[in-house]
Short mmCIF file of C-alpha atoms and ligand atoms in Angstrom, two decimals:
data_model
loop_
_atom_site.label_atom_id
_atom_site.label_comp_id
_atom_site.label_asym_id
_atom_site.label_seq_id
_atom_site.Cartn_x
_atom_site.Cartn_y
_atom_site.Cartn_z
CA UNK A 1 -40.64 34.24 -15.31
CA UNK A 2 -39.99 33.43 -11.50
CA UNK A 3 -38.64 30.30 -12.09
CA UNK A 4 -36.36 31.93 -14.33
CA UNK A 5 -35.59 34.90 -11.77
CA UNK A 6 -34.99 32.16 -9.02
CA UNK A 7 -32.13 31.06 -11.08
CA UNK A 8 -30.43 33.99 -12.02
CA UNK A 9 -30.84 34.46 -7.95
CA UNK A 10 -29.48 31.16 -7.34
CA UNK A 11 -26.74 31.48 -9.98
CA UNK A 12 -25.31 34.93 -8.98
CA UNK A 13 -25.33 33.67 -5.05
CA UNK A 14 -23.28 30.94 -6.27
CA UNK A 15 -20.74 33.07 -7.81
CA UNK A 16 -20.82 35.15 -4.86
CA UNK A 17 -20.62 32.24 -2.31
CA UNK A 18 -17.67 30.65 -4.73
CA UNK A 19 -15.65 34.01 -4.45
CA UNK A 20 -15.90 34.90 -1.22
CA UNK A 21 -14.24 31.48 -0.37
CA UNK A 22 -11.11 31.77 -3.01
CA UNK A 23 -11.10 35.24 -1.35
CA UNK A 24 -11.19 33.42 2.13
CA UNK A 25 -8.60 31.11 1.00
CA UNK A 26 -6.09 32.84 -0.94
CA UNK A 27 -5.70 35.54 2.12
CA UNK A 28 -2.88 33.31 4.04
CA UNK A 29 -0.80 33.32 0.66
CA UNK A 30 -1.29 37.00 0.14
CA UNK A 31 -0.46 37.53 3.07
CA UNK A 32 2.82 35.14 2.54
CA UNK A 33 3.56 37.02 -1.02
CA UNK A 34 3.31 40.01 0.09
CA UNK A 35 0.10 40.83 -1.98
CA UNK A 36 -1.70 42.88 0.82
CA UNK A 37 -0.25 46.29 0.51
CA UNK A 38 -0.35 49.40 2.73
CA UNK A 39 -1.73 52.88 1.09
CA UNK A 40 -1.91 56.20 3.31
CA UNK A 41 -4.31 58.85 3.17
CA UNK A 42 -2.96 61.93 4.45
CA UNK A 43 -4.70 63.63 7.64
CA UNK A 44 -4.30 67.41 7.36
CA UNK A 45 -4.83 70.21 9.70
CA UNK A 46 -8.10 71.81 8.82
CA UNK A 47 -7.11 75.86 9.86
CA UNK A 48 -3.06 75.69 8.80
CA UNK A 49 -3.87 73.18 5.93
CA UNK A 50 -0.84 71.04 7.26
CA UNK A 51 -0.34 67.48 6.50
CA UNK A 52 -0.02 65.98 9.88
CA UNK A 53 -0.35 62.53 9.67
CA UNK A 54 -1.66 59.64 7.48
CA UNK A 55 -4.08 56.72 8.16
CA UNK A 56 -3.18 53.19 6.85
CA UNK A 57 -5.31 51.21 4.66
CA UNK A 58 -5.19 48.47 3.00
CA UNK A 59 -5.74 46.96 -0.29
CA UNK A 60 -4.84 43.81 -2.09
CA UNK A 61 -3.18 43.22 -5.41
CA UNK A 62 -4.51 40.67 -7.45
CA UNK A 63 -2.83 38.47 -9.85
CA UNK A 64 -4.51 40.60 -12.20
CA UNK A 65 -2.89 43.34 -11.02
CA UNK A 66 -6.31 44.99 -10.02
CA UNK A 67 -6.33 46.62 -6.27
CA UNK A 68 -9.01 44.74 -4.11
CA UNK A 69 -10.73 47.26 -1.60
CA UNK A 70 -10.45 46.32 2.09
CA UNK A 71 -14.17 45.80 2.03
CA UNK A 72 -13.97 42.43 -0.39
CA UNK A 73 -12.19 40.97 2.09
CA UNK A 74 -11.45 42.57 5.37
CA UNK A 75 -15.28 41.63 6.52
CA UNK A 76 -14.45 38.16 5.87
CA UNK A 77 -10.89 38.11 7.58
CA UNK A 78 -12.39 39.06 11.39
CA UNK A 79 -15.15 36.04 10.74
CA UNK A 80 -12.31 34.18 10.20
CA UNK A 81 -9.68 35.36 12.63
CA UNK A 82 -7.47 36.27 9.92
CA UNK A 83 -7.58 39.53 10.93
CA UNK A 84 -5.27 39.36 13.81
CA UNK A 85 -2.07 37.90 11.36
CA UNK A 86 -3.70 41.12 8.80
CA UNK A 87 -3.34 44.00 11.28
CA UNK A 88 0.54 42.90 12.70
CA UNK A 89 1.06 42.91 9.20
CA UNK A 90 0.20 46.61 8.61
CA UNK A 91 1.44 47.89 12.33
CA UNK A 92 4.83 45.90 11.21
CA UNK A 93 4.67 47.49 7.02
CA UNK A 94 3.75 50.68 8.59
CA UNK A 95 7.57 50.93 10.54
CA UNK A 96 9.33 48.93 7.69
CA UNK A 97 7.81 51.72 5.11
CA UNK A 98 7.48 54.89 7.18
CA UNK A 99 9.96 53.95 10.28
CA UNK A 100 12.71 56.05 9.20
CA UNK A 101 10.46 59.06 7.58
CA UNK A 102 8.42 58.92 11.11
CA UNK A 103 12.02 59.37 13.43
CA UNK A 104 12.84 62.18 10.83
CA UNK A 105 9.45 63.80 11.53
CA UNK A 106 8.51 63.45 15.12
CA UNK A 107 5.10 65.48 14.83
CA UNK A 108 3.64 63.07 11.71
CA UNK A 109 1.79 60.47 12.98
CA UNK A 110 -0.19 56.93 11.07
CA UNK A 111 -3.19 55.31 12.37
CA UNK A 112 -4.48 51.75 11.92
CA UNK A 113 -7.04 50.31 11.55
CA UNK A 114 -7.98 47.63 14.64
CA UNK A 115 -10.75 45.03 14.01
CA UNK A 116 -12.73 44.15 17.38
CA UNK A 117 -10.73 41.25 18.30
CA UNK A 118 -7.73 43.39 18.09
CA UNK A 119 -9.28 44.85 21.53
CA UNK A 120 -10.29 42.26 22.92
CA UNK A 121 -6.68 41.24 23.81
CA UNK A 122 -3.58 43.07 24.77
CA UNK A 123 -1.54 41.03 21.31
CA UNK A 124 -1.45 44.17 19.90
CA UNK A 125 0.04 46.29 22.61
CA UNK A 126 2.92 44.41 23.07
CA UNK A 127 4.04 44.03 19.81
CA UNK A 128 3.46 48.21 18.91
CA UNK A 129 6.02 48.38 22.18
CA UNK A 130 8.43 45.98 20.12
CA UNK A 131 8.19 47.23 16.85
CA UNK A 132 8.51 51.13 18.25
CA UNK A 133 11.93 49.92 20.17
CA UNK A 134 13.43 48.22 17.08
CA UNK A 135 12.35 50.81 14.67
CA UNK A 136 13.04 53.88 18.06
CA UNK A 137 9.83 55.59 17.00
CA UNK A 138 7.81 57.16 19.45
CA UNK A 139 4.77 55.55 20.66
CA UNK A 140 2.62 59.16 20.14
CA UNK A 141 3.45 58.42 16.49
CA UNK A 142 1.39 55.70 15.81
CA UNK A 143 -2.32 55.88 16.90
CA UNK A 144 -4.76 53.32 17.34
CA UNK A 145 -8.84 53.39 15.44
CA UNK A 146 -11.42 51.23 16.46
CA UNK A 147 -14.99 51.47 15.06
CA UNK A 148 -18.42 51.38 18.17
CA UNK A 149 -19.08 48.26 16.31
CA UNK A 150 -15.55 46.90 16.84
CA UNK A 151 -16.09 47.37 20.88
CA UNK A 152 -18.73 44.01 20.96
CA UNK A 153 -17.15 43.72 24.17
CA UNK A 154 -16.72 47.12 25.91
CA UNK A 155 -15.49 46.09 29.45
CA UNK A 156 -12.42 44.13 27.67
CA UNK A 157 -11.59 47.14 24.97
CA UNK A 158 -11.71 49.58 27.94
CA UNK A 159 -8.69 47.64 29.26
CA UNK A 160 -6.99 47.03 25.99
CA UNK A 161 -7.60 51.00 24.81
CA UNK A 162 -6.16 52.40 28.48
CA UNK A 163 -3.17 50.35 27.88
CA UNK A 164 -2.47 51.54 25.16
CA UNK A 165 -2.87 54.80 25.88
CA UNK A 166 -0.82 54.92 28.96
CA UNK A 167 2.02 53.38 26.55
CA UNK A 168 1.33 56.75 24.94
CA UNK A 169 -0.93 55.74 21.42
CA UNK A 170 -3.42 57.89 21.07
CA UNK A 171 -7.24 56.10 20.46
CA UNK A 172 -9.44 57.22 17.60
CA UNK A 173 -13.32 56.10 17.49
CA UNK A 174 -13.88 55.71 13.61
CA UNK A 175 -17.23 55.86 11.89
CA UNK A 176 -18.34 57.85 14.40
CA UNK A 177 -22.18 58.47 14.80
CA UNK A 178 -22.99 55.29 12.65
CA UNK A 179 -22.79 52.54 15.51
CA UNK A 180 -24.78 52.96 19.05
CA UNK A 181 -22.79 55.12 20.96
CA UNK A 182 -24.60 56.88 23.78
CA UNK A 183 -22.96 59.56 25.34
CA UNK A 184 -22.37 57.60 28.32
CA UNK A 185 -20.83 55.38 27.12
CA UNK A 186 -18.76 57.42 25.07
CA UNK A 187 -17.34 59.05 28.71
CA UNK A 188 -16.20 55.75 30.10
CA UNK A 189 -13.92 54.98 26.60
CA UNK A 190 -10.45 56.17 27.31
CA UNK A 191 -10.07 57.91 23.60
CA UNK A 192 -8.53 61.15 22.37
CA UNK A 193 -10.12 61.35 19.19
CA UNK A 194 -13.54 61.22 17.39
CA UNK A 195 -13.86 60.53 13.68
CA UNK A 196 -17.19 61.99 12.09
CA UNK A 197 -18.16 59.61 9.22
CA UNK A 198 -18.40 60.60 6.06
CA UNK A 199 -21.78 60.40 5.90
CA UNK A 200 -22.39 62.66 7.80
CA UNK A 201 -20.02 64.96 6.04
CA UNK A 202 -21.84 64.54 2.78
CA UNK A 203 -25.00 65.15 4.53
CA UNK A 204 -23.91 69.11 4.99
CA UNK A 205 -25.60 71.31 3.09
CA UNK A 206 -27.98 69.12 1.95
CA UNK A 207 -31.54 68.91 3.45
CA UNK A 208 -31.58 65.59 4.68
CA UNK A 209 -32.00 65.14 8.44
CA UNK A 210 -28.43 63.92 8.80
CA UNK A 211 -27.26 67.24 7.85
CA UNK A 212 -27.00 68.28 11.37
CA UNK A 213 -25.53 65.95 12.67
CA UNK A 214 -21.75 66.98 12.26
CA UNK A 215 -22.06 70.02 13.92
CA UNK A 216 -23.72 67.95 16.97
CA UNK A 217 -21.14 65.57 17.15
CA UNK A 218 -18.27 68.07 16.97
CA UNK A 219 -19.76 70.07 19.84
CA UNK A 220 -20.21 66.58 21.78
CA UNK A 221 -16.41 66.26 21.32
CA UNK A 222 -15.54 69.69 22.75
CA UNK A 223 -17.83 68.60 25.61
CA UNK A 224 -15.43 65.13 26.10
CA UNK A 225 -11.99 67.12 25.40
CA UNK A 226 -11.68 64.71 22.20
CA UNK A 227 -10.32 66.49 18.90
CA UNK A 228 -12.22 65.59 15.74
CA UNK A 229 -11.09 64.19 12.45
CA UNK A 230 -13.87 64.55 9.84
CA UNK A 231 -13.43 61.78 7.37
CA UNK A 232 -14.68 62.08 3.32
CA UNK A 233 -13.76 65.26 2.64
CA UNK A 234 -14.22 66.41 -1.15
CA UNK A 235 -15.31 69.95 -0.88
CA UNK A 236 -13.62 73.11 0.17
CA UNK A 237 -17.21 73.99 1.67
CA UNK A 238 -17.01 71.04 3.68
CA UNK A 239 -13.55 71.79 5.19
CA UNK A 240 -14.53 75.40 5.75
CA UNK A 241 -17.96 74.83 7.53
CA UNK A 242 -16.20 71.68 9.67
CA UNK A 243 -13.43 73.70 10.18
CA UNK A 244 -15.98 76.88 11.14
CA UNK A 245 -17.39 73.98 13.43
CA UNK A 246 -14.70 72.99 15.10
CA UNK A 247 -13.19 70.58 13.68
CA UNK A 248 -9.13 70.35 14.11
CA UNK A 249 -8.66 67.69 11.14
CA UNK A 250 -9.79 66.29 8.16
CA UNK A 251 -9.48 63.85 5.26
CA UNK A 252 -10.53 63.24 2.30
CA UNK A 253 -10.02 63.71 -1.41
CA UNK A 254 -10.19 67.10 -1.69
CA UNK A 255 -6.53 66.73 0.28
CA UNK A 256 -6.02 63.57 -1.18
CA UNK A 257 -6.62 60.22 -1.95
CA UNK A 258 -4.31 57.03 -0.11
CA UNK A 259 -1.07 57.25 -1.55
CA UNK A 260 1.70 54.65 -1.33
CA UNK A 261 4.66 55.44 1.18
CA UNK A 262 6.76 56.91 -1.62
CA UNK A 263 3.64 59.19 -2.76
CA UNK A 264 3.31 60.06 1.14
CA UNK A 265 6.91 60.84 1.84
CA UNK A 266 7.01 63.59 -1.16
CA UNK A 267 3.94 65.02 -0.14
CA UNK A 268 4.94 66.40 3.05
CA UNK A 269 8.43 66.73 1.78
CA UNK A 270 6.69 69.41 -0.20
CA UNK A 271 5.24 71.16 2.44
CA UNK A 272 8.46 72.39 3.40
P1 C2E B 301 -12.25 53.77 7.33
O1 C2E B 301 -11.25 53.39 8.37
O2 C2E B 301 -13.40 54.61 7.76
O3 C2E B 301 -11.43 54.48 6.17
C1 C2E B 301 -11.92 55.53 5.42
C2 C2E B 301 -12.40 55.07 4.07
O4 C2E B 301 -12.92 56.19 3.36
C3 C2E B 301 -11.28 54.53 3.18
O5 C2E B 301 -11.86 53.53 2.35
C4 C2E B 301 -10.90 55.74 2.34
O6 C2E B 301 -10.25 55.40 1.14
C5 C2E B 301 -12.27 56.33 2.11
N1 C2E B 301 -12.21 57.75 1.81
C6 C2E B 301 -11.44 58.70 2.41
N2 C2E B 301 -11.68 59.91 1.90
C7 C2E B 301 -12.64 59.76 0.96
C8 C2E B 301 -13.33 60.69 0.11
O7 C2E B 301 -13.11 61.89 0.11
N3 C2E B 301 -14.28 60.17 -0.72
C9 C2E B 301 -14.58 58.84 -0.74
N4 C2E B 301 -15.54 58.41 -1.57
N5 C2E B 301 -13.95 57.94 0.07
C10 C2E B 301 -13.00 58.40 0.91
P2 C2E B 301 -11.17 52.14 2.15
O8 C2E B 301 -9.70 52.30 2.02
O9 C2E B 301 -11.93 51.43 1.07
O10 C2E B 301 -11.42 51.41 3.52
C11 C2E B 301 -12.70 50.98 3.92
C12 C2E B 301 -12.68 50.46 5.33
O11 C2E B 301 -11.94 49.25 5.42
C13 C2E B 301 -11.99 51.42 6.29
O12 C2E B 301 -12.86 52.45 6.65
C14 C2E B 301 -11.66 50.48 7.44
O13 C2E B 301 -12.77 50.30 8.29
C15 C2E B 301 -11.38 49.17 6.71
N6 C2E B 301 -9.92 48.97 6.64
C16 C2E B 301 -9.03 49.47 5.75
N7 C2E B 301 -7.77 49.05 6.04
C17 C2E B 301 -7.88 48.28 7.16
C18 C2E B 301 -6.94 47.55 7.98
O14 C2E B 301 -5.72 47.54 7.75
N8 C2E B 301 -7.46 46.86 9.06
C19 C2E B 301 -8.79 46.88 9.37
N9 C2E B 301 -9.21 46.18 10.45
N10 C2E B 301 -9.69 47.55 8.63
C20 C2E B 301 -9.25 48.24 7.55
MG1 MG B 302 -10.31 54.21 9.85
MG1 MG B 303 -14.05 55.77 9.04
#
């Protein structure tokens, strides 16, 4: 029986192993192809129930034509380094998709995604500067999230984050409340915005110990100026008691779910 369990453990690490490499290897083409494509999920105003912006994220389409989840391989892309080629990609399909819709609607705004290595260096800053002149997009319209886990190296992000911010981004710390943030340290980061996991947002209601822990964080916040985006959203009780809270913004499905630039474009075209 355990020799038999050691196999099916040996086996099923193999597959793993074995896709995780095609994965690995197929990114450069899919990147080449095209493959890797942008979806937005709409950010809306928690008390006028406004869409007013959209964060990017990514997803890759198979030969298959199955949608792979960032997860599958975006891990595996800052191990390898990819991950610098993978976010110009989305800053530059962000502006090719949305440039136009963004000029016509100067308060909307999209945020990416930036994987620690993204802020360890000031790449990333210089081409945003580009890309905003060519596509004449103002810089407050694209916004910047890093995760506490992305800032291994705080001293250099500090730099790389106050750059951009001076160049008029504003900064987002995602996952908020899942990494080791102290409030100290939080103080020092030059950031406008905290996102509250969606943990933590499932947590309300709930008796679990995390159930708190939103409210804490959004009165932290108020303390450090920073607005709050409360990610995972699918309730109306959750918008009403984060919104009760605090909270200026939220997403989530309950608003709805990352939509392709098209899908985006009509929904705040509806909105009037
Ligand atoms: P994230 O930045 O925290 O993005 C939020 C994730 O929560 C997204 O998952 C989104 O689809 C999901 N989500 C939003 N609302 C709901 C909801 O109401 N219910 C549920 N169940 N899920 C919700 P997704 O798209 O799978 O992305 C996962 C993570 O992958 C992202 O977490 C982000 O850290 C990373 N990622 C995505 N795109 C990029 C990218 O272009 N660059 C980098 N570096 N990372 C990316
Ligand atoms: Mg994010
Ligand atoms: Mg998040």
């Amino acid at each position: 029986m355990a020799l038999l369990l050691a196999l099916l453990v040996a086996v099923w690490t193999f597959f793993q192993v074995r896709q995780r490499l095609s994965i690995g290897g197929s990114l450069p083409g899919a990147l080449r192809r095209r493959a890797l494509r942008v979806r937005y999920q709409p950010i809306y105003d928690l008390a006028t129930r406004r869409c007013v912006g959209a964060e990017a994220l990514l997803r890759w389409r198979r030969a298959d034509g199955k949608l792979l989840g960032p997860d599958h391989f975006i891990p595996m892309a800052e191990s390898s380094g990819q991950i610098r080629e993978i976010t110009d990609y989305v800053l530059e399909q962000v502006l090719v998709q949305l440039g136009d819709f963004l000029r016509e609607h100067p308060d909307l705004y999209v945020s990416i995604n930036l994987a620690a290595c993204d802020v360890a260096e000031s790449r990333i800053g210089a081409l945003a500067t580009r890309l905003l002149l060519q596509y004449r997009v103002g810089a407050g319209q694209i916004a910047f999230e890093v995760t506490e886990t992305g800032l291994t190296d705080v001293q250099a992000a500090k730099g790389v984050l106050a750059q951009l911010r001076e160049s008029g981004h504003r900064i987002l710390i995602d996952d908020f409340g899942t990494g080791y943030s102290s409030l100290a340290y939080l103080q020092e980061l030059p950031a406008d915005v905290l996102k509250i996991d969606k943990s933590f947002v499932d947590a309300l209601g709930h008796d679990a110990a995390s159930s708190g822990v939103a409210p804490h964080i959004i009165h932290m916040a108020h303390e450090l100026r920073l607005k709050v985006v409360a990610e995972g959203i699918e309730h109306e009780a959750q918008a009403l008691f984060l919104a009760e809270q605090g909270a200026q913004c939220g997403q989530g499905w309950l608003f709805a779910k990352p939509l392709t630039a098209r899908q985006f474009r009509q929904l705040v075209g509806r909105q009037g």
